[in-house]
Coordinates of C-alpha atoms in Angstrom, one line a residue:
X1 CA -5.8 33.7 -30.9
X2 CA -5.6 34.5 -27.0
X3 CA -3.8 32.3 -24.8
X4 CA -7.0 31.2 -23.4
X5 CA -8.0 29.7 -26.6
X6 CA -5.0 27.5 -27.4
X7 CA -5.8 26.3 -24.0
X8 CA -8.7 25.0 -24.9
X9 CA -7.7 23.6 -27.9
X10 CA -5.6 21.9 -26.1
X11 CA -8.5 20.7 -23.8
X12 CA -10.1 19.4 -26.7
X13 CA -7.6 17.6 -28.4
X14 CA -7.1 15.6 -25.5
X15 CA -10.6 14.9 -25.6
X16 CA -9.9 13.6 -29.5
X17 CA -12.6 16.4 -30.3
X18 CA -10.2 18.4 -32.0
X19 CA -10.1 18.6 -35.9
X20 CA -7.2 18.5 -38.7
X21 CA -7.3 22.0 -39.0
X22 CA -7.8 22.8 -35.6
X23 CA -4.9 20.3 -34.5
X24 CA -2.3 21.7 -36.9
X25 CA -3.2 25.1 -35.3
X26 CA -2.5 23.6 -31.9
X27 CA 0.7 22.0 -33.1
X28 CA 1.8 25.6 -34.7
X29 CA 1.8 27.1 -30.8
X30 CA 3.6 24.7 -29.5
X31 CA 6.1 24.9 -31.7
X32 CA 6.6 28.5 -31.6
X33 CA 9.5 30.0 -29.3
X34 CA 9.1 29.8 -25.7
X35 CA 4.9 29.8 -25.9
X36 CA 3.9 26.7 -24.6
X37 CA 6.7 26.6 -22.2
X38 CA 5.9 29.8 -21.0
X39 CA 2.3 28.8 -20.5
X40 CA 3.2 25.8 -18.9
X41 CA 6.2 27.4 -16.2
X42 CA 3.2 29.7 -15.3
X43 CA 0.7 26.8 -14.4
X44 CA 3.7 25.3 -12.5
X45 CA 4.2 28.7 -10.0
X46 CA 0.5 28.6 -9.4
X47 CA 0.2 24.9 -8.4
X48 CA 3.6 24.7 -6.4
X49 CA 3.8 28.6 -4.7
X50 CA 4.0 26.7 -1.0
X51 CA 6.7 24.5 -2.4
X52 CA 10.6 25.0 -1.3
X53 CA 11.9 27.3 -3.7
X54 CA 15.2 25.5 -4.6
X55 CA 12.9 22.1 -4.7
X56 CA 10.3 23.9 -7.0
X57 CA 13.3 25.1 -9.7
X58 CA 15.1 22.3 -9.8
X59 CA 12.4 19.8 -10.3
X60 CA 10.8 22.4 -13.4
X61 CA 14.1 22.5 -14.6
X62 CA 14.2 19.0 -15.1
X63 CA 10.6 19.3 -16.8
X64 CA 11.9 21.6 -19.6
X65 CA 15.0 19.4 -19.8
X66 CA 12.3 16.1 -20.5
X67 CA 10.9 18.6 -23.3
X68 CA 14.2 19.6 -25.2
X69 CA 14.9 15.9 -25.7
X70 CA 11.2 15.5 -26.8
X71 CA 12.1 18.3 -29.2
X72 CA 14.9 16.9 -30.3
X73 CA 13.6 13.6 -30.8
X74 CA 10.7 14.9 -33.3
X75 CA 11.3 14.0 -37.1
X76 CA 12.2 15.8 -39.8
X77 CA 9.5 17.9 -41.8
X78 CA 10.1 15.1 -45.0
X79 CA 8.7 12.3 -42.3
X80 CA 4.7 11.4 -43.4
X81 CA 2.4 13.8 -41.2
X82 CA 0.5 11.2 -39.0
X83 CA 4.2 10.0 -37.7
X84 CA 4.4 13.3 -37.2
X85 CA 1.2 14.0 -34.9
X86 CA 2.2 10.9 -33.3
X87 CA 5.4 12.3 -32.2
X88 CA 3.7 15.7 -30.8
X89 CA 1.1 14.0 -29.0
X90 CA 3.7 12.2 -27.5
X91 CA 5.3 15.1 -26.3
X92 CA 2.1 16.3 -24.8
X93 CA 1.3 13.2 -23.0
X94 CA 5.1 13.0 -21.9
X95 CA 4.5 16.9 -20.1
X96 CA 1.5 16.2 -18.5
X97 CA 2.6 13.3 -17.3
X98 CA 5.4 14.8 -16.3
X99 CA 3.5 17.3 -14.5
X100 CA 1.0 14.8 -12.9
X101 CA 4.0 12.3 -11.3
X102 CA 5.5 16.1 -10.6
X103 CA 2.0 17.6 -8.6
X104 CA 2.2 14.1 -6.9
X105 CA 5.6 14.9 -5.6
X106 CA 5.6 18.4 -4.5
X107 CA 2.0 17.1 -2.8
X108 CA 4.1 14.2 -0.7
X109 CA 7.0 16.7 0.0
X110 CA 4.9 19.3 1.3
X111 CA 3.0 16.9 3.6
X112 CA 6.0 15.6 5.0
X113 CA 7.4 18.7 5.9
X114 CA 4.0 20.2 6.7
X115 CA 4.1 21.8 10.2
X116 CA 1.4 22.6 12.1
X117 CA 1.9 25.9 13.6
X118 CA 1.5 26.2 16.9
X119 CA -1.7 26.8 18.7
X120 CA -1.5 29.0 22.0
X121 CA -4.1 29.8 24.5
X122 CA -2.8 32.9 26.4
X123 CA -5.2 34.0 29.4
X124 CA -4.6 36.9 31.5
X125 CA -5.0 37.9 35.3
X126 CA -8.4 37.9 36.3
X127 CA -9.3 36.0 33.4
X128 CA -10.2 32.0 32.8
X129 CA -10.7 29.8 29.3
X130 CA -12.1 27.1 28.0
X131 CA -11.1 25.0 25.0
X132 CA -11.8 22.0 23.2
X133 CA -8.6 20.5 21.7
X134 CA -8.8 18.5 17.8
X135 CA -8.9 15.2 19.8
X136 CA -11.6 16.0 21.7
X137 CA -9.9 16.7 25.5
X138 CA -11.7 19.5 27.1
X139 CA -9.4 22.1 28.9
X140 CA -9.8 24.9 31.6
X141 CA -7.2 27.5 31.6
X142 CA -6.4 29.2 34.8
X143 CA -5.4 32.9 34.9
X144 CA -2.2 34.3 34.0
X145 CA -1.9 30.5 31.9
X146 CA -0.1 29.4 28.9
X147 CA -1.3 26.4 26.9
X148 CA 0.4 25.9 23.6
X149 CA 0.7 22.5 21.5
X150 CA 1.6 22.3 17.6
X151 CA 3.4 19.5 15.5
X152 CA 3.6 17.2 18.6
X153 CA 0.2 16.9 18.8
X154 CA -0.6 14.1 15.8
X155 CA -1.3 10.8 15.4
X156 CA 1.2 9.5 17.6
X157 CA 1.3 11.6 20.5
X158 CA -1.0 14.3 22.1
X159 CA 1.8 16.9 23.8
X160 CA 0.8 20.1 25.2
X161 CA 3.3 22.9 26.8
X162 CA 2.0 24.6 30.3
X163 CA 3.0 27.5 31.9
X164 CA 0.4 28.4 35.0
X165 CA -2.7 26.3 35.8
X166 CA -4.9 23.8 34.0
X167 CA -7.6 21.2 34.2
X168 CA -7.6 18.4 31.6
X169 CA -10.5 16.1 30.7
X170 CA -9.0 13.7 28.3
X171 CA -10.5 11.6 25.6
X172 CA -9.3 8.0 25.7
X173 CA -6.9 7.1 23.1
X174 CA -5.0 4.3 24.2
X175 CA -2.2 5.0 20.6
X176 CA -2.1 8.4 21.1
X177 CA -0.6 8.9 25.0
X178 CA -1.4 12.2 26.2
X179 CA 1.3 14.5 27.8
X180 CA 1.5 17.8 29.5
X181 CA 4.7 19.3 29.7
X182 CA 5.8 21.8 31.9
X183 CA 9.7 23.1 32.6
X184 CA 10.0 20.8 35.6
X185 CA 7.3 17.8 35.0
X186 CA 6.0 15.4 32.2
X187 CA 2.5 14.4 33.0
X188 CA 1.4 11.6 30.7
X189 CA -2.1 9.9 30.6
X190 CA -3.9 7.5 28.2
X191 CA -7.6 8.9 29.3
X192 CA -8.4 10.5 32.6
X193 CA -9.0 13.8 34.4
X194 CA -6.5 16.0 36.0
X195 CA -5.1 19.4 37.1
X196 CA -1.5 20.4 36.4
X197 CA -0.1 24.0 38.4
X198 CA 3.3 25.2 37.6
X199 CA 3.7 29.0 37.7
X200 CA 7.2 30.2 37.3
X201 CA 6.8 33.0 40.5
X202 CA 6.0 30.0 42.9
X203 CA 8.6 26.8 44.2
X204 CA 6.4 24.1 43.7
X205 CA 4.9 22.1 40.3
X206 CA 2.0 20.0 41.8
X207 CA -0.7 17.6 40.0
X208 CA -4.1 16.3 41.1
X209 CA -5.6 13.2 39.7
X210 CA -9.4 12.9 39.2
X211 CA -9.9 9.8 37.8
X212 CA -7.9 7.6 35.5
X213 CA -4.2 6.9 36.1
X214 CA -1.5 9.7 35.1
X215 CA 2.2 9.2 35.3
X216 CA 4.2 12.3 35.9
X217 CA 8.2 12.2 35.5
X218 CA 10.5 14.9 36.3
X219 CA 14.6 15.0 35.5
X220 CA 15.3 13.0 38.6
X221 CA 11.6 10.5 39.3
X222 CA 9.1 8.8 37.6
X223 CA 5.8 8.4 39.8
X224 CA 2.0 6.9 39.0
X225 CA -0.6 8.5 40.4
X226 CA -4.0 6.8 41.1
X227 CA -7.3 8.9 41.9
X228 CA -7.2 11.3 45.0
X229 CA -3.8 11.0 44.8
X230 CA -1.1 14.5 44.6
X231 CA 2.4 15.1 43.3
X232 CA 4.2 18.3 44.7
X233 CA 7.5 18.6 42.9
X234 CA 9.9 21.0 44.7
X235 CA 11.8 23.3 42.3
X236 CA 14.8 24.4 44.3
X237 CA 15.2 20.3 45.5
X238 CA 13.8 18.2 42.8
X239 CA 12.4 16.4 44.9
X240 CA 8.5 14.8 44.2
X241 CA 6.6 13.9 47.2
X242 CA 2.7 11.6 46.6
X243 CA -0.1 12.1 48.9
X244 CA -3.2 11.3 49.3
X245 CA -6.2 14.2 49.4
X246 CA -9.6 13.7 50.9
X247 CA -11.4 16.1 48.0
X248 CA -9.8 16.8 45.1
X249 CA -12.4 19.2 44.0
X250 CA -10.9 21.4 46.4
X251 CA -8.3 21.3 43.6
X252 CA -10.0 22.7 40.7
X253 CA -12.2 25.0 42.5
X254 CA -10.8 27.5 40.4
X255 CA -13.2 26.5 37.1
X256 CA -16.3 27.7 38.9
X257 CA -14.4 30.8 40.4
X258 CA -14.2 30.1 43.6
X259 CA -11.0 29.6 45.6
X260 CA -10.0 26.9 48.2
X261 CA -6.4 26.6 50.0
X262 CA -5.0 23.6 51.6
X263 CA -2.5 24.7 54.0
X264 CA -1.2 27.0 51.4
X265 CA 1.9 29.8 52.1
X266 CA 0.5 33.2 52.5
X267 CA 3.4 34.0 49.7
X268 CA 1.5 31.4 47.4
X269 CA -1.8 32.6 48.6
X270 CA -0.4 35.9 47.2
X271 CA 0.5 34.7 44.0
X272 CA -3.1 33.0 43.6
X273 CA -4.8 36.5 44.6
X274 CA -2.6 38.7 42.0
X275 CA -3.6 36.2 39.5
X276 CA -7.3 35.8 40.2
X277 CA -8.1 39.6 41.0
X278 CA -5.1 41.6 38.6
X279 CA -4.1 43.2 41.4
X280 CA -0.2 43.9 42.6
X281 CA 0.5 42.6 46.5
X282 CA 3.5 43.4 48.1
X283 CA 5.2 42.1 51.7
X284 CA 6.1 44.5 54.0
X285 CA 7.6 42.5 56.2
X286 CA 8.9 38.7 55.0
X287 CA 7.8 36.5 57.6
X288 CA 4.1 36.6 57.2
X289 CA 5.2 34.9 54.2
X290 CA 5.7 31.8 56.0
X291 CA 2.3 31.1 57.5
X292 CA -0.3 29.1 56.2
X293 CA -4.1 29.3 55.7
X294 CA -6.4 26.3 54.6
X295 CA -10.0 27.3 53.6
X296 CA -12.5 28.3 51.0
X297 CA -13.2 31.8 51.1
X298 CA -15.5 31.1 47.9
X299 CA -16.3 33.2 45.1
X300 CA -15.9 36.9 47.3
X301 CA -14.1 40.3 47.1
X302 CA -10.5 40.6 47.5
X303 CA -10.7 42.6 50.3
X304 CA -13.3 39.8 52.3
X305 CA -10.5 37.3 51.9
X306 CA -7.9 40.0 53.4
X307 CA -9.9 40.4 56.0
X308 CA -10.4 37.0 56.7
X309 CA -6.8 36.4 56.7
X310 CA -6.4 39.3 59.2
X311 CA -8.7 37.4 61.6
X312 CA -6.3 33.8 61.7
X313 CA -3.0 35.6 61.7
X314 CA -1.2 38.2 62.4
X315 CA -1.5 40.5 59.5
X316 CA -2.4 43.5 58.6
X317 CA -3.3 45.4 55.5
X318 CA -3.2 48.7 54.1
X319 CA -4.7 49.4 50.3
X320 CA -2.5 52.1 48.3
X321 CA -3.5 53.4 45.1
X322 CA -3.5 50.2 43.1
X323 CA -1.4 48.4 45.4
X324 CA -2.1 46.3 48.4
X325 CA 0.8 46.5 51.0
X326 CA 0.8 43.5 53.8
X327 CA 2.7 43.9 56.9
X328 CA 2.8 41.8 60.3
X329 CA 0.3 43.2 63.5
X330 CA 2.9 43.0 66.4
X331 CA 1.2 42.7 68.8
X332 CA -1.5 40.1 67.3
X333 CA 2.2 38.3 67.0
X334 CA 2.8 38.1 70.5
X335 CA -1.2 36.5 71.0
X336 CA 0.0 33.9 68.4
X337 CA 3.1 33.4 69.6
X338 CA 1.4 32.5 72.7
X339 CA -1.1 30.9 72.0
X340 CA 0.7 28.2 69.6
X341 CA 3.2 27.6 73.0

């Protein structure tokens, strides 16, 4: 007989459908050397092959062990033959029980150490996303972005890591706080609507809130923010400084691919143009760096927002290759210079 059909015997004996003949057949193979322990070592590596190796040998090691003393337990071949049958079908019971309590285990253990991998969204310049988290939240990804969340995000806590730009629409939990994390700021909110920015290239971490309440905590402050509210968190100071905006859909204008600046560095506003258009910008001359533009140039072409740049200050621009090269207009310097006095 195959091993197939001793496996169905065995099926059927359980079932008490098996007959004298075909039980003293069954008990033949599982006394024979090393078969049904073979056949049963095989159905263990199938059922626990995501199990911890050492775990998964040392607990079928102690299931063999359980069967030797079953073995050695069995009567003599003198003893009457139902005592007998009795004594084998304990055995069987005893192994599949042993197996059950065993599968219930190795289930458990895995569970517990279960980790979910992690999950990243990873945009690039030029490029936006969208994604629906397994809570519910809805996010938008900026360019040059890096969301990511994994184990933390279970039934006790909803954390997310953020390098670049996002906007979070978050689906009330009031167990399960929700928390963006970035290298410099915690943002934490039960169920609201908020935008989180914190790119490595630029000196400030800042967050909008929409609606809701969001509390955002950095190494060295914990503030609340209420709607129409701002945190800019300087990364050279550590210090966090709240303010009060009159739109903050200026904030997110980003979603619908459009851009808007709020008294914004022309080194940031280089940063957000690199990012939005994959382009390289480079500063000829460093102090056009400090001046500041506020504004929405909309959804245009790089070079209209250039240009309109060139008309409030004192810049100029030159296009090279692949490469945009910014330097300062002298003498529309002096005019300004002048003009400010």
């Amino acid at each position: 007989m195959e091993k197939t059909d001793y496996i169905q015997l065995f099926d059927k004996f359980l079932l008490k459908q098996a007959s004298t003949e075909e039980i003293q057949v069954l008990i033949q193979w599982l006394k024979s050397e090393g078969s049904f322990q073979d056949w049963a070592e095989e159905e263990w590596n199938a059922a626990a092959s995501e199990m911890d190796t050492k775990l998964q040998r040392k607990l079928f090691g102690q299931i063999k062990e359980k069967i030797s003393q079953i073995d050695r337990t069995c009567l003599p071949e003198k003893e009457n033959r139902p005592r007998k049958l009795y004594l084998w079908s304990a055995r069987v019971a005893s192994v599949i029980l042993l197996l059950l309590m065993t599968g219930l285990s190795v289930y458990y253990y895995t569970m517990s150490q279960m980790i979910m991998p992690d999950m990243i969204v990873s945009v690039e310049k030029g490029q936006k996303a969208n994604v629906v988290l397994p809570d519910g939240s809805k996010v938008w990804v900026n360019s040059d972005s890096r969301l990511s969340y994994g184990s933390r995000f279970n039934q006790k806590e909803r954390v997310l890591s953020l390098e670049g730009e996002a906007y979070f629409e978050v689906t009330p939990d009031k167990d399960r706080p929700f928390i963006v994390e970035t290298d410099e700021l915690a943002v934490r909110a039960l169920g609201t609507s908020f935008n989180v920015k914190s790119y490595e290239e630029e000196k400030d971490a800042s967050t909008v809130l929409m609606t809701g309440k969001v509390e955002v905590t950095s190494d060295y402050d914990r503030l609340v923010l209420n709607p129409n509210e701002r945190i800019v968190f300087n990364k050279q100071t550590g210090h966090m400084e709240k303010s009060t905006v009159e739109n903050t859909g200026d904030y997110i204008n980003w979603k619908y691919n459009a851009l808007t600046f709020n008294g914004e560095t022309f080194e940031n506003i280089v940063h957000t143009l690199e990012r939005y258009y994959n382009t390289r910008i480079v500063f000829e001359s460093e102090t056009l760096k400090k001046y500041r533009f506020t504004g929405t140039p909309g959804n245009t072409s790089l070079e209209s927002i250039l240009q309109i740049l060139s008309l409030t200050s004192p810049l100029s621009y030159e296009v090279r290759d692949s490469m945009i090269i910014l330097r300062e207009n002298v003498k529309q310097k002096a005019y300004y210079e002048k003009a400010l006095k």
